[in-house]
Tab-separated table of C-alpha atoms and ligand atoms in Angstrom:
chain	number	residue	atom	x	y	z
A	29	MET	CA	-4.503	11.238	21.373
A	30	SER	CA	-5.364	11.446	17.515
A	31	LYS	CA	-7.427	8.900	15.516
A	32	THR	CA	-5.517	6.083	13.825
A	33	ILE	CA	-5.888	5.697	10.088
A	34	ILE	CA	-6.193	1.879	9.585
A	35	THR	CA	-5.431	0.796	6.081
A	36	ALA	CA	-6.084	-2.650	4.734
A	37	ALA	CA	-3.689	-3.642	1.784
A	38	ILE	CA	-6.179	-6.227	0.244
A	39	THR	CA	-4.328	-8.271	-1.996
A	40	GLY	CA	-1.234	-6.402	-3.436
A	41	GLY	CA	1.117	-7.922	-6.177
A	42	ILE	CA	3.521	-9.760	-4.205
A	43	HIS	CA	2.114	-13.048	-2.577
A	44	VAL	CA	1.189	-15.544	-5.012
A	45	PRO	CA	-2.121	-17.760	-4.879
A	46	SER	CA	-0.171	-20.965	-4.027
A	47	MET	CA	0.855	-19.148	-0.642
A	48	SER	CA	-2.537	-18.890	0.636
A	49	PRO	CA	-6.220	-20.052	-0.033
A	50	TYR	CA	-7.292	-16.833	1.578
A	51	LEU	CA	-5.555	-14.300	-0.819
A	52	PRO	CA	-8.459	-12.726	-2.671
A	53	LEU	CA	-8.011	-12.808	-6.567
A	54	THR	CA	-11.273	-12.399	-8.307
A	55	VAL	CA	-12.954	-8.951	-8.914
A	56	GLN	CA	-15.670	-10.274	-6.337
A	57	GLU	CA	-13.299	-11.825	-3.639
A	58	ILE	CA	-11.156	-8.236	-3.625
A	59	ILE	CA	-14.926	-6.230	-3.318
A	60	ASP	CA	-15.933	-8.526	-0.591
A	61	GLU	CA	-12.473	-8.301	1.340
A	62	SER	CA	-12.535	-4.580	0.932
A	63	VAL	CA	-16.023	-4.062	2.388
A	64	ARG	CA	-15.183	-6.753	5.239
A	65	ALA	CA	-12.281	-4.769	6.152
A	66	TYR	CA	-14.178	-1.443	5.925
A	67	GLU	CA	-16.628	-2.737	8.321
A	68	ALA	CA	-14.138	-4.011	10.708
A	69	GLY	CA	-12.832	-0.742	11.177
A	70	ALA	CA	-10.437	0.149	8.173
A	71	ALA	CA	-10.966	3.779	6.803
A	72	VAL	CA	-8.740	3.068	3.778
A	73	VAL	CA	-8.244	0.200	1.224
A	74	HIS	CA	-5.064	-0.207	-0.945
A	75	VAL	CA	-6.189	-1.929	-3.863
A	76	HIS	CA	-4.120	-3.476	-6.528
A	77	ALA	CA	-5.894	-5.756	-9.331
A	78	ARG	CA	-5.358	-9.535	-10.147
A	79	ASP	CA	-6.380	-11.328	-13.475
A	80	PRO	CA	-9.472	-12.947	-12.516
A	81	LYS	CA	-8.364	-15.943	-14.613
A	82	ASP	CA	-5.359	-17.224	-12.739
A	83	GLY	CA	-4.695	-14.410	-9.931
A	84	ARG	CA	-1.544	-12.730	-11.433
A	85	PRO	CA	-0.955	-8.869	-10.857
A	86	SER	CA	-3.010	-6.926	-13.512
A	87	SER	CA	-2.909	-3.437	-14.543
A	88	ASP	CA	-6.038	-3.687	-16.583
A	89	ILE	CA	-8.139	-0.670	-16.057
A	90	GLU	CA	-11.330	-2.234	-16.608
A	91	VAL	CA	-10.519	-4.783	-13.809
A	92	PHE	CA	-9.856	-1.797	-11.622
A	93	ARG	CA	-12.852	-0.007	-12.470
A	94	GLU	CA	-15.140	-2.974	-11.859
A	95	ILE	CA	-13.535	-3.637	-8.503
A	96	LEU	CA	-13.680	0.097	-7.318
A	97	THR	CA	-17.227	0.460	-8.670
A	98	GLY	CA	-18.281	-2.398	-6.584
A	99	ILE	CA	-16.649	-1.418	-3.372
A	100	LYS	CA	-18.097	2.216	-3.874
A	101	ALA	CA	-21.512	0.471	-4.335
A	102	ARG	CA	-21.424	-0.796	-0.767
A	103	CYS	CA	-19.340	1.631	1.365
A	104	ASP	CA	-17.522	5.003	1.392
A	105	VAL	CA	-14.337	3.639	2.127
A	106	VAL	CA	-11.292	5.636	1.043
A	107	VAL	CA	-9.777	3.877	-2.027
A	108	CYS	CA	-5.962	4.203	-2.722
A	109	ILE	CA	-4.999	2.749	-5.850
A	110	SER	CA	-1.328	1.290	-6.267
A	111	THR	CA	0.929	2.789	-8.862
A	112	GLY	CA	3.457	0.036	-7.914
A	113	GLY	CA	2.763	-2.104	-10.954
A	114	ARG	CA	4.450	-5.547	-11.362
A	115	VAL	CA	7.276	-7.053	-12.941
A	116	GLY	CA	7.894	-5.781	-16.482
A	117	MET	CA	5.297	-2.878	-16.440
A	118	THR	CA	6.186	0.434	-17.745
A	119	PRO	CA	5.764	3.750	-15.590
A	120	GLU	CA	3.017	4.744	-18.027
A	121	GLU	CA	1.048	1.474	-17.475
A	122	ARG	CA	1.506	2.032	-13.722
A	123	ILE	CA	-0.104	5.484	-13.536
A	124	ALA	CA	-2.647	4.969	-16.501
A	125	THR	CA	-5.433	3.387	-13.690
A	126	VAL	CA	-5.023	6.317	-11.639
A	127	LYS	CA	-5.292	8.922	-14.490
A	128	GLU	CA	-8.648	7.394	-15.578
A	129	LEU	CA	-10.238	6.644	-12.314
A	130	LYS	CA	-9.024	9.546	-10.386
A	131	PRO	CA	-9.074	8.144	-6.769
A	132	GLU	CA	-8.954	10.215	-3.676
A	133	LEU	CA	-5.601	8.610	-2.969
A	134	ALA	CA	-2.725	7.032	-4.692
A	135	SER	CA	0.476	5.233	-3.957
A	136	PHE	CA	3.574	7.183	-5.096
A	137	ASN	CA	6.946	5.104	-4.620
A	138	THR	CA	9.775	7.660	-4.236
A	139	GLY	CA	12.742	5.854	-5.393
A	140	SER	CA	14.427	3.088	-7.565
A	141	MET	CA	15.454	-0.023	-5.655
A	142	ASN	CA	15.789	-3.891	-6.022
A	143	PHE	CA	12.394	-5.337	-5.146
A	144	ALA	CA	13.491	-8.855	-4.809
A	145	LEU	CA	10.700	-11.411	-3.861
A	146	TYR	CA	12.595	-14.679	-5.052
A	147	PRO	CA	13.445	-15.955	-1.585
A	148	LEU	CA	9.401	-16.497	-1.291
A	149	LEU	CA	10.174	-19.511	-4.005
A	150	SER	CA	11.715	-21.824	-1.078
A	151	LYS	CA	8.536	-21.387	1.025
A	152	ILE	CA	6.257	-22.958	-1.696
A	153	ASP	CA	6.262	-26.503	-2.347
A	154	ASN	CA	3.407	-26.763	-4.708
A	155	PHE	CA	2.916	-24.034	-7.418
A	156	LYS	CA	-0.635	-23.986	-8.784
A	157	TYR	CA	0.242	-22.037	-11.555
A	158	GLN	CA	3.376	-21.731	-13.816
A	159	TRP	CA	3.430	-17.988	-13.759
A	160	GLU	CA	3.962	-17.727	-9.896
A	161	LYS	CA	7.190	-19.456	-10.290
A	162	ASP	CA	8.343	-17.365	-13.290
A	163	PHE	CA	7.103	-13.828	-11.548
A	164	LEU	CA	9.192	-14.554	-8.444
A	165	GLU	CA	12.313	-15.991	-10.024
A	166	ALA	CA	12.132	-12.817	-12.456
A	167	THR	CA	12.386	-10.324	-9.490
A	168	GLU	CA	16.057	-11.472	-8.931
A	169	LYS	CA	16.934	-9.055	-12.074
A	170	LEU	CA	14.006	-6.807	-11.082
A	171	VAL	CA	14.706	-2.953	-10.900
A	172	PHE	CA	11.819	-0.998	-9.383
A	173	GLN	CA	12.203	2.201	-11.564
A	174	ASN	CA	11.491	5.196	-10.064
A	175	THR	CA	13.730	7.733	-11.579
A	176	PHE	CA	13.230	11.362	-11.178
A	177	ASP	CA	11.511	11.872	-14.430
A	178	VAL	CA	8.983	9.074	-13.516
A	179	LEU	CA	8.461	10.873	-10.170
A	180	LYS	CA	7.651	14.143	-11.588
A	181	HIS	CA	5.431	12.616	-14.113
A	182	PHE	CA	3.452	10.988	-11.412
A	183	CYS	CA	3.366	14.132	-9.166
A	184	LYS	CA	2.131	15.989	-12.005
A	185	SER	CA	-0.669	13.571	-13.159
A	186	MET	CA	-2.115	13.359	-9.726
A	187	GLU	CA	-2.003	17.078	-9.353
A	188	GLU	CA	-4.095	17.696	-12.098
A	189	ILE	CA	-6.850	15.174	-10.989
A	190	GLY	CA	-6.499	15.902	-7.520
A	191	THR	CA	-5.568	12.779	-6.269
A	192	ARG	CA	-3.481	12.860	-2.994
A	193	PRO	CA	-0.066	10.752	-3.292
A	194	GLU	CA	0.530	8.613	-0.343
A	195	ILE	CA	4.252	8.639	-0.320
A	196	GLU	CA	5.917	5.199	-0.001
A	197	ILE	CA	9.262	5.466	1.689
A	198	TYR	CA	11.123	1.970	1.298
A	199	ASP	CA	14.825	3.527	2.516
A	200	ILE	CA	16.003	6.630	3.990
A	201	SER	CA	17.359	8.010	0.773
A	202	MET	CA	13.782	8.339	-0.382
A	203	ILE	CA	12.954	10.866	2.210
A	204	ASN	CA	15.813	12.823	0.336
A	205	ASN	CA	14.116	12.307	-2.764
A	206	THR	CA	10.654	13.522	-1.506
A	207	GLN	CA	12.436	16.725	-0.259
A	208	GLN	CA	14.060	17.310	-3.678
A	209	LEU	CA	10.576	17.111	-5.274
A	210	ILE	CA	9.130	19.645	-2.593
A	211	ASN	CA	12.129	21.952	-3.489
A	212	GLU	CA	11.398	21.801	-7.273
A	213	GLY	CA	7.525	22.372	-6.735
A	214	PHE	CA	6.135	19.067	-7.568
A	215	LEU	CA	5.064	18.138	-4.021
A	216	LYS	CA	3.781	20.291	-1.237
A	217	ASP	CA	4.658	19.758	2.418
A	218	ASN	CA	2.143	18.419	4.585
A	219	LEU	CA	2.825	14.925	3.633
A	220	TYR	CA	1.315	11.721	4.020
A	221	LEU	CA	4.129	9.039	4.226
A	222	GLN	CA	3.887	5.280	4.270
A	223	PHE	CA	7.060	3.717	5.494
A	224	VAL	CA	7.552	0.218	3.816
A	225	MET	CA	9.918	-1.880	5.751
A	226	GLY	CA	11.157	-5.157	5.323
A	227	ILE	CA	11.330	-5.565	1.369
A	228	LEU	CA	14.335	-7.217	0.294
A	229	GLY	CA	16.084	-3.984	-1.507
A	230	GLY	CA	14.670	-1.810	1.121
A	231	ILE	CA	15.327	-0.873	4.766
A	232	PRO	CA	15.168	-3.914	7.233
A	233	ALA	CA	12.189	-3.663	9.658
A	234	SER	CA	13.398	-2.959	13.109
A	235	VAL	CA	12.243	-0.373	15.677
A	236	ASP	CA	15.727	1.293	15.418
A	237	ASN	CA	15.026	1.731	11.568
A	238	LEU	CA	11.468	2.971	12.069
A	239	LEU	CA	12.923	5.795	14.436
A	240	TYR	CA	15.601	6.701	12.066
A	241	LEU	CA	12.647	7.021	9.434
A	242	TYR	CA	10.668	9.109	11.644
A	243	ASN	CA	13.561	11.173	13.081
A	244	THR	CA	14.843	11.785	9.607
A	245	SER	CA	11.216	12.786	8.531
A	246	LYS	CA	11.008	14.929	11.412
A	247	LYS	CA	14.167	16.823	10.685
A	248	THR	CA	13.396	16.968	6.977
A	249	PHE	CA	9.723	17.866	6.491
A	250	ASP	CA	7.593	20.843	8.086
A	251	ASP	CA	4.328	18.913	8.342
A	252	PHE	CA	3.709	15.136	7.642
A	253	GLN	CA	1.445	12.333	8.921
A	254	TRP	CA	2.828	8.869	8.473
A	255	SER	CA	2.046	5.208	8.487
A	256	VAL	CA	3.900	2.195	8.478
A	257	CYS	CA	3.590	-1.274	6.811
A	258	ALA	CA	5.937	-4.042	6.952
A	259	ALA	CA	6.600	-7.424	5.593
A	260	GLY	CA	5.686	-10.695	7.176
A	261	LYS	CA	6.170	-10.962	10.627
A	262	PHE	CA	7.012	-7.611	11.117
A	263	GLN	CA	3.738	-6.447	10.333
A	264	PHE	CA	2.163	-6.009	13.663
A	265	PRO	CA	5.189	-5.109	15.564
A	266	MET	CA	6.235	-2.248	13.329
A	267	GLY	CA	2.692	-1.152	13.084
A	268	VAL	CA	2.125	-1.236	16.886
A	269	THR	CA	5.483	0.714	17.577
A	270	ASN	CA	4.162	3.243	15.131
A	271	LEU	CA	1.097	3.737	16.928
A	272	VAL	CA	2.937	4.389	20.039
A	273	LEU	CA	4.741	7.030	18.309
A	274	GLY	CA	1.645	8.782	17.181
A	275	GLY	CA	1.594	7.334	13.691
A	276	HIS	CA	-0.785	5.279	11.770
A	277	MET	CA	-0.723	1.372	10.667
A	278	ARG	CA	-1.325	-0.468	7.561
A	279	VAL	CA	-2.197	-4.163	7.607
A	280	GLY	CA	-3.694	-6.671	5.024
A	281	LEU	CA	-2.846	-9.638	3.056
A	282	GLU	CA	-0.638	-7.820	0.623
A	283	ASP	CA	2.021	-7.455	3.569
A	284	SER	CA	1.488	-10.341	5.518
A	285	LEU	CA	-0.309	-13.505	4.946
A	286	TYR	CA	-0.685	-14.617	8.764
A	287	ILE	CA	-2.386	-13.515	11.693
A	288	ALA	CA	-0.050	-15.529	14.180
A	289	PRO	CA	3.137	-17.252	13.865
A	290	GLY	CA	2.209	-20.295	11.474
A	291	GLU	CA	-1.401	-19.380	11.351
A	292	LEU	CA	-2.768	-17.978	7.998
A	293	ALA	CA	-5.314	-14.975	8.085
A	294	LYS	CA	-8.629	-16.254	7.027
A	295	SER	CA	-9.407	-12.498	5.995
A	296	ASN	CA	-7.916	-9.062	5.743
A	297	ALA	CA	-10.637	-8.082	8.279
A	298	GLU	CA	-9.153	-10.636	10.707
A	299	GLN	CA	-5.998	-8.399	10.720
A	300	VAL	CA	-8.135	-4.987	10.729
A	301	GLU	CA	-9.966	-6.404	13.806
A	302	LYS	CA	-6.685	-7.145	15.527
A	303	ALA	CA	-5.081	-3.777	14.735
A	304	VAL	CA	-8.358	-1.841	16.055
A	305	ARG	CA	-7.946	-3.759	19.134
A	306	ILE	CA	-4.704	-2.959	19.787
A	307	SER	CA	-5.501	0.966	18.876
A	308	ARG	CA	-8.025	1.235	21.382
A	309	GLU	CA	-5.984	-0.242	24.019
A	310	LEU	CA	-3.642	2.482	23.292
A	311	PHE	CA	-6.614	4.797	23.748
A	312	ARG	CA	-6.821	5.645	20.185
A	313	GLU	CA	-10.060	5.342	18.252
A	314	PRO	CA	-9.744	4.209	14.672
A	315	ALA	CA	-10.551	6.961	12.243
A	316	THR	CA	-13.427	6.904	9.920
A	317	SER	CA	-13.243	7.306	6.349
A	318	GLU	CA	-14.936	10.614	6.638
A	319	ASP	CA	-12.067	11.503	9.498
A	320	VAL	CA	-9.552	10.580	7.179
A	321	ARG	CA	-10.885	12.910	4.274
A	322	LYS	CA	-10.525	15.700	6.713
A	323	MET	CA	-7.015	14.690	8.292
A	324	LEU	CA	-5.508	14.167	4.727
A	325	GLY	CA	-7.260	16.848	2.950
A	326	LEU	CA	-8.755	14.633	0.417
A	327	LYS	CA	-11.101	15.764	-2.419
A	328	GLY	CA	-13.915	13.564	-1.526
A	329	ILE	CA	-15.741	10.370	-2.858
A	330	GLU	CA	-17.927	12.426	-5.001
A	331	LYS	CA	-15.050	13.626	-7.312
A	332	VAL	CA	-13.486	10.234	-8.180
A	333	ASN	CA	-14.293	8.624	-11.659
A	334	PHE	CA	-15.575	5.389	-10.789
B	415	KMH	N1	3.735	-3.486	-1.781
B	415	KMH	C1	4.062	-2.690	-0.861
B	415	KMH	C2	5.723	-3.167	-0.758
B	415	KMH	C3	2.396	0.398	-4.039
B	415	KMH	O1	1.496	-1.008	-4.283
B	415	KMH	O2	2.600	1.070	-4.947
B	415	KMH	C4	3.995	-1.414	-1.100
B	415	KMH	C5	3.023	-0.891	-1.814
B	415	KMH	C6	3.308	0.094	-3.033
B	415	KMH	O3	1.871	-1.193	-1.662
B	416	ZN	ZN1	0.590	-2.019	-2.939
């Protein structure tokens, strides 16, 4: 049985501070959570930055640099930088951090879509910061823009610096988009896919839909490895189903703030520990960071610029 790549998506840019006191916000919290997730068995950490003042999603390269330098000083985890950005950010702002810091892996979102977070508003009674409410409300009008010109620009930028794209597939159409990029020479086969399920605007999280994504990928691509992440209560059901299929699994507070129904996770590491336990029960050892470098053909930690 192949090893499982467990990714921890540490803080993301979706949940807001009022939703959980355990969501890491400051540079130090994001570093500490990443290292603890690594120690618990995550081979990859998926990193977003937040404004240390009030926890709003940030694209500040210097904040990213501080986070990544701090992580690298303490462990050799593979860092995947997000190029998802946040409401109102231009594509150039979204890729700038990757161009500067040259990570081994970066997210690559393969299509435009609605990305609606406003239903979260009804779950929050007291907002700690006004920006949280404004931010969630604004997603009612948001188009997450990933047109082909943006996709090609991101592919070229990543290829120039040897960063491997983690290909985020939020819906079946994005498999088609990815194949088009292969046909035009912007991506090579031997892909690393991340199925992202349960975002309002993307494919709903269900076993049928996971099979649909997997089977369509098998029919479309010659060679790929794949992981899944799913929003909220679907995080573990989709992750575990994917382990059974032979794929990999992402956990982390970016995707779900919970460890059990109604029980907030106190850390990313708590979710990683659970993923490790389940994976081992299925006779799949968690991959180490060095395993992942070989499995995904990454350039190596010595070639990053942080
Ligand atoms: N936030 C998730 C919906 C990214 O950061 O670029 C998917 C994701 C993509 O993590
Ligand atoms: Zn992300």
